[in-house]
PDB file of C-alpha atoms in Angstrom:
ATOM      1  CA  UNK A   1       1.023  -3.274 -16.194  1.00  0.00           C
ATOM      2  CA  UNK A   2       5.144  -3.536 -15.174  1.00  0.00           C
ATOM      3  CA  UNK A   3       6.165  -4.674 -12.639  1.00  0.00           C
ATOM      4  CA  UNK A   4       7.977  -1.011 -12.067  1.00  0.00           C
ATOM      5  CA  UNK A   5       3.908   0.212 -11.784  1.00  0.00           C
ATOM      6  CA  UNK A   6       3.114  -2.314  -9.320  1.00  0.00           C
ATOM      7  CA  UNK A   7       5.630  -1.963  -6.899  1.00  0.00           C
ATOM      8  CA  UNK A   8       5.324   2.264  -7.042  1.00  0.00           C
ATOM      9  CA  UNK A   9       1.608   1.605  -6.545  1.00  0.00           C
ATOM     10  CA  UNK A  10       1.923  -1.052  -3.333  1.00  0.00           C
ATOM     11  CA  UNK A  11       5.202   1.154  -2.305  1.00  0.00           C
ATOM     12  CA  UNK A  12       3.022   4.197  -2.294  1.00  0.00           C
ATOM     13  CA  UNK A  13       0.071   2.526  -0.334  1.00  0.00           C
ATOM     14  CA  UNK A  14       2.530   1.186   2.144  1.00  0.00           C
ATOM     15  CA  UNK A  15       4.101   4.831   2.896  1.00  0.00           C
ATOM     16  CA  UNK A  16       0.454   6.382   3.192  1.00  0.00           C
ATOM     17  CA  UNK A  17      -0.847   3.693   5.860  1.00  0.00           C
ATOM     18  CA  UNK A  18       0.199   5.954   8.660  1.00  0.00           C
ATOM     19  CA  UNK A  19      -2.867   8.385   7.172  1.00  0.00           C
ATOM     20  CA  UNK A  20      -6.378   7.404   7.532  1.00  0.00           C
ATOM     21  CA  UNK A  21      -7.425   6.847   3.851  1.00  0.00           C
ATOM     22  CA  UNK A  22      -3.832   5.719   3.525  1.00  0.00           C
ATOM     23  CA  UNK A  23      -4.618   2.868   6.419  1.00  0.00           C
ATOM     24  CA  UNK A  24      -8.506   2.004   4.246  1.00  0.00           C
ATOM     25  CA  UNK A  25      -6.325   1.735   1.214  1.00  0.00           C
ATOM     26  CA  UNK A  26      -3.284  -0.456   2.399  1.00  0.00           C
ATOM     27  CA  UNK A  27      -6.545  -2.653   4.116  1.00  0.00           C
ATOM     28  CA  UNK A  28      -8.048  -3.072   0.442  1.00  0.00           C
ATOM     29  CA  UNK A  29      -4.803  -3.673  -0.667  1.00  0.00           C
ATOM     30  CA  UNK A  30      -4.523  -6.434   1.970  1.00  0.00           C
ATOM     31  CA  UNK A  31      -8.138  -7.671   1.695  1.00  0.00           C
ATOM     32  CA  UNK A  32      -7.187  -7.971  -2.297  1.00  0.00           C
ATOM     33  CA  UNK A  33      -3.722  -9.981  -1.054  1.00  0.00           C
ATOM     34  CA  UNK A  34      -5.869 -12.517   1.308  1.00  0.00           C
ATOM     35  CA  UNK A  35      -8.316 -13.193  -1.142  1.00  0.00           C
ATOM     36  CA  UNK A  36      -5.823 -14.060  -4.234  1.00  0.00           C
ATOM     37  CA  UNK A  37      -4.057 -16.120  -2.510  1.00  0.00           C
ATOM     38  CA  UNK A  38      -6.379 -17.870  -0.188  1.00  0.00           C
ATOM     39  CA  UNK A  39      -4.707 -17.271   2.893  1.00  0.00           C
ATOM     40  CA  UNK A  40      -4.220 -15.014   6.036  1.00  0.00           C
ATOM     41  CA  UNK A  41      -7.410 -13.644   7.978  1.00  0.00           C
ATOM     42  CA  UNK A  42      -7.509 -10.088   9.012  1.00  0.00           C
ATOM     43  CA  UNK A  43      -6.591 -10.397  11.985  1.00  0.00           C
ATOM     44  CA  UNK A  44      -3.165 -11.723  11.040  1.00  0.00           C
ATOM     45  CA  UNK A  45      -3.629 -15.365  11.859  1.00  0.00           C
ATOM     46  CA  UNK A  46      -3.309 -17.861   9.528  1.00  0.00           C
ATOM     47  CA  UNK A  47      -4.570 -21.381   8.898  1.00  0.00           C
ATOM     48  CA  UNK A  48      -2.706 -24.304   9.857  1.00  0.00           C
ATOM     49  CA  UNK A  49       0.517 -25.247   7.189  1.00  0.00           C
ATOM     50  CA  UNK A  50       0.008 -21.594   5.336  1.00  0.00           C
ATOM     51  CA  UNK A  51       3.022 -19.006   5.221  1.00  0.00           C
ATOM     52  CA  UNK A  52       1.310 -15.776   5.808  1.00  0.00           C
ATOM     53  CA  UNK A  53       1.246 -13.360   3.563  1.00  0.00           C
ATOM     54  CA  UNK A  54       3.906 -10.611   3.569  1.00  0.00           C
ATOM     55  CA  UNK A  55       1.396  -7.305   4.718  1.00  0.00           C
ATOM     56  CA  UNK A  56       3.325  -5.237   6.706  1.00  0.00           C
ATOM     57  CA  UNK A  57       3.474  -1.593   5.011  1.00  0.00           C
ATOM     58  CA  UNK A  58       6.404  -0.797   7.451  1.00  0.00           C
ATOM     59  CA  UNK A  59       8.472  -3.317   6.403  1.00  0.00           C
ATOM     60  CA  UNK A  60      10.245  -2.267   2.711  1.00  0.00           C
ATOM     61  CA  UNK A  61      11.070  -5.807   2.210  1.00  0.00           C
ATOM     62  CA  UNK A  62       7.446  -7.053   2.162  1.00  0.00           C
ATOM     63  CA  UNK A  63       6.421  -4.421   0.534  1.00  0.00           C
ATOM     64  CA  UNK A  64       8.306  -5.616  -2.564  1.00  0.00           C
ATOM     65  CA  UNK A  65       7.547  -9.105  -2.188  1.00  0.00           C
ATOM     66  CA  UNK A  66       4.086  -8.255  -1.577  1.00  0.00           C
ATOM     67  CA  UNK A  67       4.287  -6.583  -5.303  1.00  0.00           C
ATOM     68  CA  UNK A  68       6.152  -9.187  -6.728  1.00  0.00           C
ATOM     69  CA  UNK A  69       3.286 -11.889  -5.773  1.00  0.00           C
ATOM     70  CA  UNK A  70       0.431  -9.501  -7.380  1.00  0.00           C
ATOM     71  CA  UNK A  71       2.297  -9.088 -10.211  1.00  0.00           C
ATOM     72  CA  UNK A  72       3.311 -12.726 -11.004  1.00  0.00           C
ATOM     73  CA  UNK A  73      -0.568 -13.244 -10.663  1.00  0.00           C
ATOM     74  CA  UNK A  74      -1.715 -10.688 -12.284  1.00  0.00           C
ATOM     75  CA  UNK A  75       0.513 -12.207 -15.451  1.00  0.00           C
ATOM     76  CA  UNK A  76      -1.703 -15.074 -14.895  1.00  0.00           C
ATOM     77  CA  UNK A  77      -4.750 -14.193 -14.210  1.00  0.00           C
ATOM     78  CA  UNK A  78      -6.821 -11.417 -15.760  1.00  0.00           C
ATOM     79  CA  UNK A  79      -9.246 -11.138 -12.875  1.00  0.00           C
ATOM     80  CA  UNK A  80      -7.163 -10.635 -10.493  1.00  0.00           C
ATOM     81  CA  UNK A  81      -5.137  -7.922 -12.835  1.00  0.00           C
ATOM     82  CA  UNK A  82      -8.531  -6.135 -13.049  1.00  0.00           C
ATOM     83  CA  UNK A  83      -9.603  -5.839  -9.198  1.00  0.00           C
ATOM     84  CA  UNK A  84      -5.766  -4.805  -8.855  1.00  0.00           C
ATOM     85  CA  UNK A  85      -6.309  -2.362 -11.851  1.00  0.00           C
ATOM     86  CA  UNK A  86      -9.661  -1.350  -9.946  1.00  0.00           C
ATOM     87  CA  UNK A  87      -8.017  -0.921  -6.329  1.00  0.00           C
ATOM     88  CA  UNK A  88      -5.508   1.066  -8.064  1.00  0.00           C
ATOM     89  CA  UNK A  89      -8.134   2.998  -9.148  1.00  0.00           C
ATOM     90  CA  UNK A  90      -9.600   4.013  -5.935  1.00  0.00           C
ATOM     91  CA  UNK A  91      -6.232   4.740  -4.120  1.00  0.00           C
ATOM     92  CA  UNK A  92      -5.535   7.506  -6.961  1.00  0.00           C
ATOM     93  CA  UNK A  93      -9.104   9.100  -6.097  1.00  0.00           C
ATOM     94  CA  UNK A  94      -8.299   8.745  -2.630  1.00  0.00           C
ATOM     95  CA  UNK A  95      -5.794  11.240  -3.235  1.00  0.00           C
ATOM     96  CA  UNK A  96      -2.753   8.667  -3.157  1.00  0.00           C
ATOM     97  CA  UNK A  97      -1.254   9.293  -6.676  1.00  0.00           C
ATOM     98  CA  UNK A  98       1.087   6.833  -8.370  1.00  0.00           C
ATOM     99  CA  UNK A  99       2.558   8.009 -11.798  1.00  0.00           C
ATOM    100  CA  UNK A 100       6.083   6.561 -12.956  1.00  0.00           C
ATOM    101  CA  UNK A 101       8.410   6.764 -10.472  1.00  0.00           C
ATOM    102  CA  UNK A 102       6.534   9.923  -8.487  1.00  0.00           C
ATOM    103  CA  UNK A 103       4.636   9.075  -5.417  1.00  0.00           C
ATOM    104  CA  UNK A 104       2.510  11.739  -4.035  1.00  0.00           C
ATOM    105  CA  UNK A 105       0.616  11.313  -0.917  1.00  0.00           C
ATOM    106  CA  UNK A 106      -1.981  14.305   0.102  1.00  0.00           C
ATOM    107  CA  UNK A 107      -2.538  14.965   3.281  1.00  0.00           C
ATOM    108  CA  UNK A 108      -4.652  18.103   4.967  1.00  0.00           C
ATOM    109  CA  UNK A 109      -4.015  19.669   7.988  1.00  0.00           C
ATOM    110  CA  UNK A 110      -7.587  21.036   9.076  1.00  0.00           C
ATOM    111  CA  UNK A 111     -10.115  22.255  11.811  1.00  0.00           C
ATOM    112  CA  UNK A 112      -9.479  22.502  15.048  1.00  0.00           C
ATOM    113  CA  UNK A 113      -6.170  20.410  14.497  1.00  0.00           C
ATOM    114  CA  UNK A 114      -2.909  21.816  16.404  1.00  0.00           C
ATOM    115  CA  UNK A 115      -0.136  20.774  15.175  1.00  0.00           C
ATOM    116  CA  UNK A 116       3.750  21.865  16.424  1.00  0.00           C
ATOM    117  CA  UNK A 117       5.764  20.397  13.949  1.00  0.00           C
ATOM    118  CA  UNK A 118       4.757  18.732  10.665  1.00  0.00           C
ATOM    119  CA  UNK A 119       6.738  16.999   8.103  1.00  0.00           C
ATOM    120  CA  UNK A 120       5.705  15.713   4.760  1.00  0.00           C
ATOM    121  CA  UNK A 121       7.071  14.300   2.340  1.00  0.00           C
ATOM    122  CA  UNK A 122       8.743  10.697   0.594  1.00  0.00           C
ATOM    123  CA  UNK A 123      12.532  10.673   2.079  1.00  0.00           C
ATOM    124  CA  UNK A 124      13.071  12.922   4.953  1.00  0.00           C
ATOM    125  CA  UNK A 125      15.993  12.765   6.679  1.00  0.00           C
ATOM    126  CA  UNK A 126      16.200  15.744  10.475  1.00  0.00           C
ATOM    127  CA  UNK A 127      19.646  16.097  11.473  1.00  0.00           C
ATOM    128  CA  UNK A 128      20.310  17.950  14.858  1.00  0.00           C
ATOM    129  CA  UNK A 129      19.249  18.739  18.052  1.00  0.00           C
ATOM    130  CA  UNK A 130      17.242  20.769  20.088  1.00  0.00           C
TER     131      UNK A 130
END
């Protein structure tokens, strides 16, 4: 696995945590983070002398250096690159598909929702005003 794959995979579970599944998935993600490297509880706290660990799927800069540590592991350690391989695994059945460069995120509008506006999509930029 690249280092291309891992970053679309983490980049595309960081811009589906505003979802539900998406916010299950970046958690697994995070719970797979914490337990690699030893670190970091889940409630954000750390233990004493630690640096925590960069888990913020808001924040585009962590979210690369976030893939950049599980892929320098993963080079390492075969384990590890098979629970990543396995949480990568889920997020695509959880409807959060990673292939190349494409990230798709699903998302469904249904029941008794009401919605006024909706927007979907990677890059969307609204210009104007009402």
């Amino acid at each position: 696995m690249s280092l291309e794959a891992v970053t679309t995979a983490v980049t595309a579970a960081a811009g589906a945590a505003g979802t539900e599944v998406g916010r299950r998935i970046w958690g697994s993600l995070a719970d797979l983070a914490r337990r690699t490297f030893g670190r970091g509880h889940e409630d954000g706290t750390t233990t004493a002398g630690t640096v925590p660990l960069p888990l913020d799927p808001a924040s585009p800069q962590e979210t690369q250096a976030l893939a950049a540590m599980l892929f320098g592991r993963m080079l390492h350690d075969e384990a590890m690159a098979t629970e990543f391989r396995q949480w990568l695994q889920s997020a695509r059945a959880a409807d959060i598909a990673v292939a190349g460069d494409t990230v798709t995120v699903n998302n469904t509008v249904s029941g008794n929702a009401r919605v006024r506006t909706l927007y979907q999509g990677q890059n969307i930029n609204v210009t104007g005003t009402r």
